[in-house]
Coordinates of C-alpha atoms and ligand atoms in Angstrom, one line a residue:
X153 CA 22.2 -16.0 -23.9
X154 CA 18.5 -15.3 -24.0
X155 CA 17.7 -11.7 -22.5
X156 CA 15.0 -11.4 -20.5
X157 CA 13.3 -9.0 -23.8
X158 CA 13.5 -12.2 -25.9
X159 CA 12.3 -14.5 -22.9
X160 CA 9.2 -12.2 -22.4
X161 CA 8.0 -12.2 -26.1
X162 CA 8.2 -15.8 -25.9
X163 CA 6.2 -16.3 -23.0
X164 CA 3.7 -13.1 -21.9
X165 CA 1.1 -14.9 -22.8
X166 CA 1.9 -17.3 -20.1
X167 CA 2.6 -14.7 -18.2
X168 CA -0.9 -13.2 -18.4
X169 CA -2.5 -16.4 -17.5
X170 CA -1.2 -17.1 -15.0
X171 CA -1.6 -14.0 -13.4
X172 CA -5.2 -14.1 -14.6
X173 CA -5.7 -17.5 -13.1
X174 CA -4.3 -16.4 -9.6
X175 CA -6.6 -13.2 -9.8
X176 CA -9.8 -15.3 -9.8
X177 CA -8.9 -16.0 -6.0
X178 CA -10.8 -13.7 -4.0
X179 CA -8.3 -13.9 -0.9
X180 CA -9.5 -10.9 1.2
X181 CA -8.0 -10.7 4.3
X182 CA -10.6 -8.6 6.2
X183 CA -13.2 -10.7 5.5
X184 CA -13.2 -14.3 7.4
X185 CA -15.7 -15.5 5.0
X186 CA -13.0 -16.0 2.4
X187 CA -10.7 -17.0 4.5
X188 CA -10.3 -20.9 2.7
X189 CA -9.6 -18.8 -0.5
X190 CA -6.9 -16.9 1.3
X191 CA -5.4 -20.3 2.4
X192 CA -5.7 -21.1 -1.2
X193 CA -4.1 -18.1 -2.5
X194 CA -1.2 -19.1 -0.3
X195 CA -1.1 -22.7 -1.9
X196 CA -0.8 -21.3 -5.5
X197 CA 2.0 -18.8 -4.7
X198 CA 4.0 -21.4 -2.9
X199 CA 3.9 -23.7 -6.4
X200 CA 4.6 -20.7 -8.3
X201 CA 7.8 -20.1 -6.5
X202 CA 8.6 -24.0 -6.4
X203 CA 8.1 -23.9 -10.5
X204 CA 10.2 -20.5 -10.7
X205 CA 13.2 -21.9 -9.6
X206 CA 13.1 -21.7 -5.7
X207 CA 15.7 -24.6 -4.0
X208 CA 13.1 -24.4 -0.7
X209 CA 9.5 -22.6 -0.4
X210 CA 7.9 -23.0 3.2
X211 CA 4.7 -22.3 4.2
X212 CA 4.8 -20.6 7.5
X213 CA 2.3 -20.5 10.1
X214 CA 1.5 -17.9 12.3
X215 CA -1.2 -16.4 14.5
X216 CA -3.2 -15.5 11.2
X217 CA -2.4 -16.0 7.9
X218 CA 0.3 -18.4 6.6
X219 CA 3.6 -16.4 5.3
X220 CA 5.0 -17.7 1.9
X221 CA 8.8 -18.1 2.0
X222 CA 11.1 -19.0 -0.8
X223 CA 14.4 -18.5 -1.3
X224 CA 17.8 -19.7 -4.2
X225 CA 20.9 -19.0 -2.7
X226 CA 23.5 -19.5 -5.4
X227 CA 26.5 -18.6 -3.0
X228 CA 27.3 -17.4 0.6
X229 CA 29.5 -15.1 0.0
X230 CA 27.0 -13.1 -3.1
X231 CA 24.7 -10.5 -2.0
X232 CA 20.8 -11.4 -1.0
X233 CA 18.1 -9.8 -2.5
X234 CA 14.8 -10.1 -0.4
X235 CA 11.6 -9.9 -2.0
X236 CA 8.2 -8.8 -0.3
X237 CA 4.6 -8.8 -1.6
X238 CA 1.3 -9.5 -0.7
X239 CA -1.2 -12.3 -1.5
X240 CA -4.1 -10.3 -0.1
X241 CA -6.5 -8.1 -1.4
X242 CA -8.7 -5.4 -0.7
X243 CA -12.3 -6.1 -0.1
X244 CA -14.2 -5.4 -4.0
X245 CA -17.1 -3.3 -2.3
X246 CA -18.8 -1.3 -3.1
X247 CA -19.6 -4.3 -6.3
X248 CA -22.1 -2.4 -7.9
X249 CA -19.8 0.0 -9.6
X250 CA -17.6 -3.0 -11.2
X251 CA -18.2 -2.9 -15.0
X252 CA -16.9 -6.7 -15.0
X253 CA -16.9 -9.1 -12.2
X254 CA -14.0 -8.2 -9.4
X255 CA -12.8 -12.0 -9.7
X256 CA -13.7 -12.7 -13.3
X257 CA -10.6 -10.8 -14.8
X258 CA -10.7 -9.5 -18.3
X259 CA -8.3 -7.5 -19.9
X260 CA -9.8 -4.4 -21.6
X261 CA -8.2 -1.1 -23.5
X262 CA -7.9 1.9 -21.7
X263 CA -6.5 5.9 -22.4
X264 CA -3.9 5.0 -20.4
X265 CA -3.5 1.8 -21.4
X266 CA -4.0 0.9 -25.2
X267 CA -2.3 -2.3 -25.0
X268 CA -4.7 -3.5 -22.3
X269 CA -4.8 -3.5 -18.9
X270 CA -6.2 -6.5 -16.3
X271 CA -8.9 -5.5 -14.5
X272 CA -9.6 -6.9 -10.9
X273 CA -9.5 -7.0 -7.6
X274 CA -5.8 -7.1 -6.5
X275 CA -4.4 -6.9 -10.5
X276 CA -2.1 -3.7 -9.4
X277 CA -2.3 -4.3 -5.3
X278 CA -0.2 -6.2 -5.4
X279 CA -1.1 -9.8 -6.9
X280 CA 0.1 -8.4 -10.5
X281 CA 3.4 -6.4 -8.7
X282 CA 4.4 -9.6 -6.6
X283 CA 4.0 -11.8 -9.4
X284 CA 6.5 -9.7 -12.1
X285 CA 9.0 -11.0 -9.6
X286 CA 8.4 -14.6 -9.8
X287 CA 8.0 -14.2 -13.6
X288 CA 11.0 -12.1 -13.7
X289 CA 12.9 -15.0 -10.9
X290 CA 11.6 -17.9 -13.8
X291 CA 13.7 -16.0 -16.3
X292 CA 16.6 -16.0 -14.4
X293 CA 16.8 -19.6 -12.9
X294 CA 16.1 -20.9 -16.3
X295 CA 18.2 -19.1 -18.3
X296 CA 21.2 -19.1 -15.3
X297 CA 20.9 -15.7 -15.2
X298 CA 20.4 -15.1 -11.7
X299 CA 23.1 -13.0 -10.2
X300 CA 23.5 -13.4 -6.2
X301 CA 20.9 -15.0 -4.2
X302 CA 17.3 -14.5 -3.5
X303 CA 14.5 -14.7 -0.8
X304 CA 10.9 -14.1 -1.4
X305 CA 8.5 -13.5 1.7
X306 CA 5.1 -13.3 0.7
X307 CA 1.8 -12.8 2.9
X308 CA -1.3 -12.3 3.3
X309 CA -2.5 -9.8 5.9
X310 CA -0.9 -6.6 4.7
X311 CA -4.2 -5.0 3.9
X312 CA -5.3 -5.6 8.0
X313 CA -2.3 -4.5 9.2
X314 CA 0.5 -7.1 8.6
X315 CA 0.0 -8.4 12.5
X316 CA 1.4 -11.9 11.9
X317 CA 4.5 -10.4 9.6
X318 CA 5.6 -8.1 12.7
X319 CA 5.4 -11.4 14.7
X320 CA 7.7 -13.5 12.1
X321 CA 10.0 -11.4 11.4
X322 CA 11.5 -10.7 14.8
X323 CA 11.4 -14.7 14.9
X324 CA 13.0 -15.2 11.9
X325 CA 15.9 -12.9 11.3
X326 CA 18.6 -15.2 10.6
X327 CA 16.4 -16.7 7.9
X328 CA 15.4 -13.9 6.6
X329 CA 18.8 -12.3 6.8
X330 CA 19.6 -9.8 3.9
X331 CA 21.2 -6.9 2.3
X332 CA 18.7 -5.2 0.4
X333 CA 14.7 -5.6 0.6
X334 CA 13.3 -4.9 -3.3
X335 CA 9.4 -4.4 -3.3
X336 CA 6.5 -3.4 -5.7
X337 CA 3.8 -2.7 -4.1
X338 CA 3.8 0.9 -5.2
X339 CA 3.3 3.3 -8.5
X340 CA 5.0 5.5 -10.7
X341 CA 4.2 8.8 -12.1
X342 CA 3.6 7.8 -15.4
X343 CA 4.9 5.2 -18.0
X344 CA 7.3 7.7 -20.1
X345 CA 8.3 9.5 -16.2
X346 CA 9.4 6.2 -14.4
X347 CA 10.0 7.3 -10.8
X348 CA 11.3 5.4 -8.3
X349 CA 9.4 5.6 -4.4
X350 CA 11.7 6.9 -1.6
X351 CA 8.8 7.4 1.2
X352 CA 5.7 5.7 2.7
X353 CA 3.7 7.6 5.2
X354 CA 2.8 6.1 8.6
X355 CA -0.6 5.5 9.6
X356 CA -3.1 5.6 12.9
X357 CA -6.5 4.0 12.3
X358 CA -8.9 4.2 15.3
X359 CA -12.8 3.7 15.4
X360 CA -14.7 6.2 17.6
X361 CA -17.9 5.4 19.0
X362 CA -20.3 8.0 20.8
X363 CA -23.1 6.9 23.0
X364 CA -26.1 9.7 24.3
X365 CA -28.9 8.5 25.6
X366 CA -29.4 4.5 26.2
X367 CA -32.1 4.1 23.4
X368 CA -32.8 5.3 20.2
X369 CA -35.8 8.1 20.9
X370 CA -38.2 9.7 19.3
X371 CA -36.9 13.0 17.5
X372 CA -40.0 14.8 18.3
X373 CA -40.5 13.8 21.6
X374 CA -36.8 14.3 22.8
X375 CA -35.0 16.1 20.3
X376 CA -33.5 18.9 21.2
X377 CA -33.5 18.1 24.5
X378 CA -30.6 15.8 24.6
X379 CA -27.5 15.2 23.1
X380 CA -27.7 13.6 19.7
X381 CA -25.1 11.3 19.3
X382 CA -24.8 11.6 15.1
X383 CA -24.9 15.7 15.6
X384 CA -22.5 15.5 18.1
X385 CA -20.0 13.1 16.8
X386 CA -19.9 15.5 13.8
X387 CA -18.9 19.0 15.4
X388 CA -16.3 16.6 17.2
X389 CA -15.1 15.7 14.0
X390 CA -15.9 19.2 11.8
X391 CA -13.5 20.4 14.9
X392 CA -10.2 18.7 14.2
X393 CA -9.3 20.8 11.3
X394 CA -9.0 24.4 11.8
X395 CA -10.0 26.9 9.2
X396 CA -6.3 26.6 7.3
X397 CA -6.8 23.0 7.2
X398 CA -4.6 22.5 10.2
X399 CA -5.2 19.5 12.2
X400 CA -6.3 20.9 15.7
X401 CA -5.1 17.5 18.2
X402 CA -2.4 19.1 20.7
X403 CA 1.1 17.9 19.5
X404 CA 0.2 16.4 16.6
X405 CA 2.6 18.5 14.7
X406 CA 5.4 18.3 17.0
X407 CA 7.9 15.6 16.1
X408 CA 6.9 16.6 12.3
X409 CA 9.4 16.8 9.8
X410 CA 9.8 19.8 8.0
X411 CA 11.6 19.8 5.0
X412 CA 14.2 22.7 3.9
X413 CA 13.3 25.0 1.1
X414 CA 16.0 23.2 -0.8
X415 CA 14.3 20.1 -0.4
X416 CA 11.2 21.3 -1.3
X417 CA 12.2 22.9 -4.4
X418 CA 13.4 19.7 -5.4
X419 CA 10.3 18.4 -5.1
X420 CA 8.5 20.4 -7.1
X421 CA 10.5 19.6 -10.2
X422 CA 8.7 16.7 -10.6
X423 CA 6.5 16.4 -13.4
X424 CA 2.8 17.4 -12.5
X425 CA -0.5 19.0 -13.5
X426 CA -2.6 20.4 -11.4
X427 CA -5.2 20.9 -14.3
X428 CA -5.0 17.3 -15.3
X429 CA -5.4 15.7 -11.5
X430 CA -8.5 18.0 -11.5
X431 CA -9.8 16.6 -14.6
X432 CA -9.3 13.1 -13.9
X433 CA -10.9 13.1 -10.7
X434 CA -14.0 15.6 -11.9
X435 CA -13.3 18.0 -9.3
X436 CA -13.4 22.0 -10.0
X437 CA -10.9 22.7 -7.4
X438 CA -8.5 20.8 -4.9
X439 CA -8.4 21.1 -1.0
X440 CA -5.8 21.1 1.7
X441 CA -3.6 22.3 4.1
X442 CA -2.9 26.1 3.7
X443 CA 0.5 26.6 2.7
X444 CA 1.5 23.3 0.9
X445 CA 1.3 22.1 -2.5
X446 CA -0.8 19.3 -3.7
X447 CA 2.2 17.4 -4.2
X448 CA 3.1 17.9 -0.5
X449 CA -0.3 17.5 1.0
X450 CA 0.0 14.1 0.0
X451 CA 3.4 12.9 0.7
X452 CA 5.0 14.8 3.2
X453 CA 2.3 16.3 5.4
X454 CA 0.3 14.2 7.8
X455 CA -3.0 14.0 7.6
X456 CA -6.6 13.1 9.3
X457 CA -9.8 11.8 7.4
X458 CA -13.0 9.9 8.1
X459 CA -12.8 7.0 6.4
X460 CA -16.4 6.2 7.5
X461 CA -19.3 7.3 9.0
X462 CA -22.6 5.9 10.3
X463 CA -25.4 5.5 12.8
X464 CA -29.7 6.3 13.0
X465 CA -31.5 5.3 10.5
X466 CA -30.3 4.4 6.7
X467 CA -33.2 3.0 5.8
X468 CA -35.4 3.7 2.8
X469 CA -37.8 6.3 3.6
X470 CA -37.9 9.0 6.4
X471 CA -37.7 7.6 10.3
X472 CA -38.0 9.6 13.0
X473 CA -35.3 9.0 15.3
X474 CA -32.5 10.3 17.3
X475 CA -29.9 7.1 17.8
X476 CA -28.3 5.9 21.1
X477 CA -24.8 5.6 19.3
X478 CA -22.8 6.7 16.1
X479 CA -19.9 5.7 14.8
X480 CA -16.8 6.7 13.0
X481 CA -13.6 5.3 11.3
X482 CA -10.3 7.6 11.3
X483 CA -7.1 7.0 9.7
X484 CA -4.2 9.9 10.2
X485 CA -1.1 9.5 7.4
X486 CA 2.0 10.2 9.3
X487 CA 5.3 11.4 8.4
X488 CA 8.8 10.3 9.6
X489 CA 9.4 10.9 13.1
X490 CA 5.8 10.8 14.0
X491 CA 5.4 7.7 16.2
X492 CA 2.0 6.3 15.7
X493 CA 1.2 5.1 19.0
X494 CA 2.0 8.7 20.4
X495 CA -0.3 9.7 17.8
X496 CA -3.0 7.5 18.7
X497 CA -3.0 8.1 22.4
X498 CA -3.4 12.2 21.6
X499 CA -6.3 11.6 19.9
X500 CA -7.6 9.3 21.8
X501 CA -6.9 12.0 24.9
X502 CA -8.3 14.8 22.7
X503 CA -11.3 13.3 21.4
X504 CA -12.4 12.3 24.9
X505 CA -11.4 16.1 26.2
X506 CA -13.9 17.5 23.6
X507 CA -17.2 16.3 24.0
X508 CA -19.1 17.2 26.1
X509 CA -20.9 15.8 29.3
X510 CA -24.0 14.8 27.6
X511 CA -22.3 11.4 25.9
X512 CA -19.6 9.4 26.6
X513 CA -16.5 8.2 24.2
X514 CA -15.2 5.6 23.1
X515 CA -12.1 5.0 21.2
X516 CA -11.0 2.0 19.3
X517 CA -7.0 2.0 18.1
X518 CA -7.4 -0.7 15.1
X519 CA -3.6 -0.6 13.6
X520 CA -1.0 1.5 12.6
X521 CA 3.2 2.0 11.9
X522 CA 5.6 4.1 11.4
X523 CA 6.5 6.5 7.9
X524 CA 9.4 5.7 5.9
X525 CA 12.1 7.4 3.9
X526 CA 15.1 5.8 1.7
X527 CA 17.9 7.7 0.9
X528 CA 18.7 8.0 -2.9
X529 CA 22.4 7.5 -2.7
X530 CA 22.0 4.1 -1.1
X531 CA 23.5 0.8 -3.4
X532 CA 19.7 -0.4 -3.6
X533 CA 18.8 3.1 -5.0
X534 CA 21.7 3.3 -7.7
X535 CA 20.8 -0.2 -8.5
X536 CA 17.1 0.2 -9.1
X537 CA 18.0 3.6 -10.9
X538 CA 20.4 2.3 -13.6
X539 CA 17.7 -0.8 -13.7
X540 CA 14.9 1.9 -15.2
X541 CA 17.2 3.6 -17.0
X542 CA 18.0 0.4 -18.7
X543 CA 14.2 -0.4 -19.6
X544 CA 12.7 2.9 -19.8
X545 CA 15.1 4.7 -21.6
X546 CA 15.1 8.1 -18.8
X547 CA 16.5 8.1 -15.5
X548 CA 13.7 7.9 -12.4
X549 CA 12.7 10.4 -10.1
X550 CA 12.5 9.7 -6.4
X551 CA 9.1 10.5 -5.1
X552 CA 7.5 10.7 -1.8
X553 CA 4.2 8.5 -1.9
X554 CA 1.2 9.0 0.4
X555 CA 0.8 5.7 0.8
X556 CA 1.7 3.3 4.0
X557 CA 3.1 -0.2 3.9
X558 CA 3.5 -0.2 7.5
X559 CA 6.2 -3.5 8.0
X560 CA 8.6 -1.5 6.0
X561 CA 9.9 0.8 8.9
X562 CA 9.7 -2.8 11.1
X563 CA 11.7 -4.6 8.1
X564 CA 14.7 -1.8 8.7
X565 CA 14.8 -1.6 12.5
X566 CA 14.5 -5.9 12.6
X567 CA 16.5 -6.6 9.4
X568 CA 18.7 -3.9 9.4
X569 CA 18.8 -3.2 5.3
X570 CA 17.2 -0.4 3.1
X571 CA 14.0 -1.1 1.6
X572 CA 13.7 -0.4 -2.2
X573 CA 10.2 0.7 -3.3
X574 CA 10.3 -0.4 -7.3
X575 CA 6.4 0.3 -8.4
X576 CA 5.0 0.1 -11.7
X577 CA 1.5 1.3 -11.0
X578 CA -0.5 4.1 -11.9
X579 CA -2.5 6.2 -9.8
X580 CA -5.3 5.6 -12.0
X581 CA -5.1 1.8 -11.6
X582 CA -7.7 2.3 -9.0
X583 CA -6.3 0.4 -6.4
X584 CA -9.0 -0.1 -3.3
X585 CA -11.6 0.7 -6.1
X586 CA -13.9 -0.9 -8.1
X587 CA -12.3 -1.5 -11.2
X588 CA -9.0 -2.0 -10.2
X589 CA -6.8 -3.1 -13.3
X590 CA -2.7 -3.1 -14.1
X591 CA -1.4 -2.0 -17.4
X592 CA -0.2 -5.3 -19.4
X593 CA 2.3 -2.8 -20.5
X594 CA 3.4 -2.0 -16.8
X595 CA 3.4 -6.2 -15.9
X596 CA 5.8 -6.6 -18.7
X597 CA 7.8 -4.0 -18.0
X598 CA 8.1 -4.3 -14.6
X599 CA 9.0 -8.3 -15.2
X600 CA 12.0 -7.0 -17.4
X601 CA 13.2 -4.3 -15.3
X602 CA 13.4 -6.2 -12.1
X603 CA 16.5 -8.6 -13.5
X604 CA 18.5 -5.2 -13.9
X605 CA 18.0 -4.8 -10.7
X606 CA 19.5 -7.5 -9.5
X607 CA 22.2 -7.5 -12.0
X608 CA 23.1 -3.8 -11.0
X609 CA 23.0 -4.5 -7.5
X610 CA 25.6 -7.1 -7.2
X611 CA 27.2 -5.6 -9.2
X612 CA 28.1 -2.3 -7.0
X613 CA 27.8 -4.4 -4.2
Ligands
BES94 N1 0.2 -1.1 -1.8 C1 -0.5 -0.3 -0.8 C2 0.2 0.9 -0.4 C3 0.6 1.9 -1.4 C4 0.0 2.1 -2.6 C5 1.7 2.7 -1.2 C6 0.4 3.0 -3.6 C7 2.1 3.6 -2.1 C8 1.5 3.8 -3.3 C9 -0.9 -1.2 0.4 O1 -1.4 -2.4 0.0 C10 -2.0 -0.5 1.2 O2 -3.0 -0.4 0.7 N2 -1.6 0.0 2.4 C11 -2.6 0.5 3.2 C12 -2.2 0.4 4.7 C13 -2.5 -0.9 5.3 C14 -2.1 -0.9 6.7 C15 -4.0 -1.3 5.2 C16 -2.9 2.0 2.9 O3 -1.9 2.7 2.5 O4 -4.0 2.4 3.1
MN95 MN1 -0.3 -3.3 -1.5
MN96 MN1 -3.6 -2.1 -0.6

């Protein structure tokens, strides 16, 4: 029998291709003027699935963006593996700092990766990761190595919150009926320290808009003499951190989970280098919450950051003016038990409390969800762990990531089954970037790993 090693040496260049080919789509989601090459990105994942080996591959429509579903059920009575990606991709902005084309993919050599790496928009997040399973699904339909039955749910609106997902899947449970959900939409530490992603942090976003006076005015004229709307939105903002780099919004903290010394010991075992994230991100020093490790400011403490800022004039040159309005984007990272509506209505009630008389407050919620943690002695887990093993030689490490893929807390309270977090990128893949690219090394790998799974998994099952 062919293993899935000799099947990818025979094909990666295929493999690369194709992924190349499906790369040159720019389906972003946030922006409705490619919304005919999102449709389109839809179309080529549904004849990918169809050529991989699928029995039936639907094209759902919803409120937004079509969901891709596929599934090979080989026998009842055999376990189901459910598969989730995304077709969508960030925005490439800001396009100047792109060294090649966001949609024109090449693949160049990088320290990290000397065999190559594919660099555009969506190579890593999560075209590239979504597509090692139907590569890896092609090897084992065609070679009848395919273990227990699968289901693929692709679509294309996680990058805008997932709105038409937490709409299907309540309203499609039988279908999508399960007993474990395998996704790679996340990293690894590094390619010799394979490590396997037990948490996802919730998120708030909101947009805050402040209004002082009902025309811009003349800064000489009126200034100082009324509220400034751009001055004032930042003390509002300077003021929801505190000077340990606590966040200052009443109850914010309270439904926090704190982890035992124990636990946090554990975490620290994992491989990492405090002089080397420095260095790769050309910083002198790093900044957080007092009290917490780098490692822990980023996975298992919440947190609140502007994500963007404007208002006045932005102009070339030097205009004298004191704006009507300014504006603000917010995101807040959450951590389990931290429900993200109750977090969005205190700061909605706090921001309003804190400014003062002289403008007035507006705040938008945009979207959000809940954290998310997997236990490591779970099937799935034992399963994914003896499938890296297999490939990488070493035995993963569960890590907390900072990241949010907000339907996975809906997938387990709707679906019922564990979510298994298999990721193959790196953290300087620069997803959301310009420049984003995914090792060839980590595609391949990740398209032979993934059949391990599949064969562990039904196999403790
Ligand atoms: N794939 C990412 C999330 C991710 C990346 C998690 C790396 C862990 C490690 C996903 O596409 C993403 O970007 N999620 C957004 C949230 C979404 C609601 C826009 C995020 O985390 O900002
Ligand atoms: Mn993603
Ligand atoms: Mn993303």
């Amino acid at each position: 029998m062919q293993t899935i090693k000799q099947y990818i040496s025979k094909h990666k260049d295929r493999f690369i291709n194709e992924l190349i080919e499906l790369l040159k789509i720019p389906s972003i989601s946030a922006d409705t003027a490619y919304s005919q090459d999102v449709l389109n990105t839809a179309d080529a994942i549904m004849s990918s699935l169809k050529k991989a080996g699928c029995d039936i591959v639907e094209l759902c429509e919803t409120p937004g963006y079509p969901i891709i579903y596929g599934e090979k059920i080989i026998d009842k009575n055999l376990p189901t593996v459910l598969v989730y990606g995304h077709y969508d991709v960030q925005p490439a902005d800001p396009i100047e700092l792109w060294t090649s084309p966001p949609f024109e993919p090449v693949i160049k050599k990088t320290e990290i990766h000397p065999e190559g790496a594919i660099f555009a928009r969506g190579a890593c997040d999560d075209k590239g990761q979504m597509y090692m399973h139907v590569k890896a699904l092609e090897y084992m339909t065609s070679t009848g190595n395919l273990p227990c039955n699968v289901k693929f749910m692709i679509e294309g609106e996680e990058e805008v919150g997932s709105e038409s997902l937490a709409w299907f899947v309540p309203r499609n449970k039988e279908k999508l009926a399960n007993d474990v959900i395998l996704i790679s939409d996340t990293g690894m530490i590094a390619n010799d320290i394979p490590s396997i992603t037990t948490g996802l942090r919730g998120l708030s976003y909101v947009e805050v808009e402040i209004t002082g006076p009902n025309r811009d005015l003349h800064s000489g004229l009126y200034g100082g003499a009324v509220a400034n709307p751009i001055n004032i939105l930042s003390k509002m903002i300077a003021s929801l951190h505190d000077e340990n780099n606590h966040i200052t919004i009443p109850g914010f903290y309270d439904k926090v989970e704190e982890l035992s010394k124990e636990e946090r010991k554990e975490m620290a075992k994992a491989p990492f280098s405090i002089e080397a994230y420095k260095d790769a991100l050309k910083i002198d020093d790093v900044y957080g919450e007092n009290g917490y490790t780098t490692n822990e400011r980023n996975s298992i403490r919440p947190t609140l950051d502007v994500n963007g800022i404007w208002g006045g004039y932005t102009g070339e040159g030097a205009k004298t003016v004191i704006a009507s309005k300014a504006y603000a984007k917010i995101s807040m990272r959450l951590v389990p038990n931290q429900d993200w509506k109750e977090i969005t209505e205190l700061f909605k009630t706090h921001f309003e409390n804190i400014a003062p008389d002289s403008v007035t407050v507006k705040v938008t919620p945009h979207h959000g969800g809940q954290g998310y943690v997997t236990p490591t002695n779970s099937i799935g887990y034992q399963a994914a762990s003896k499938a890296y093993k297999e490939t990488f030689g070493v035995v993963p490490i569960p890590q907390r990531s900072g990241g949010s893929i907000p339907i996975v807390a809906l997938f387990e309270e709707e679906l019922k089954s564990k979510t298994i977090l298999m990721g193959f990128g790196l953290n300087s893949d620069a997803i959301h970037s310009p420049n984003e690219h995914f090792g060839i090394w980590n595609y391949l790998k990740g398209i032979e790993t993934i059949p391990y799974f599949y064969k562990y998994f039904t196999e403790l099952s």
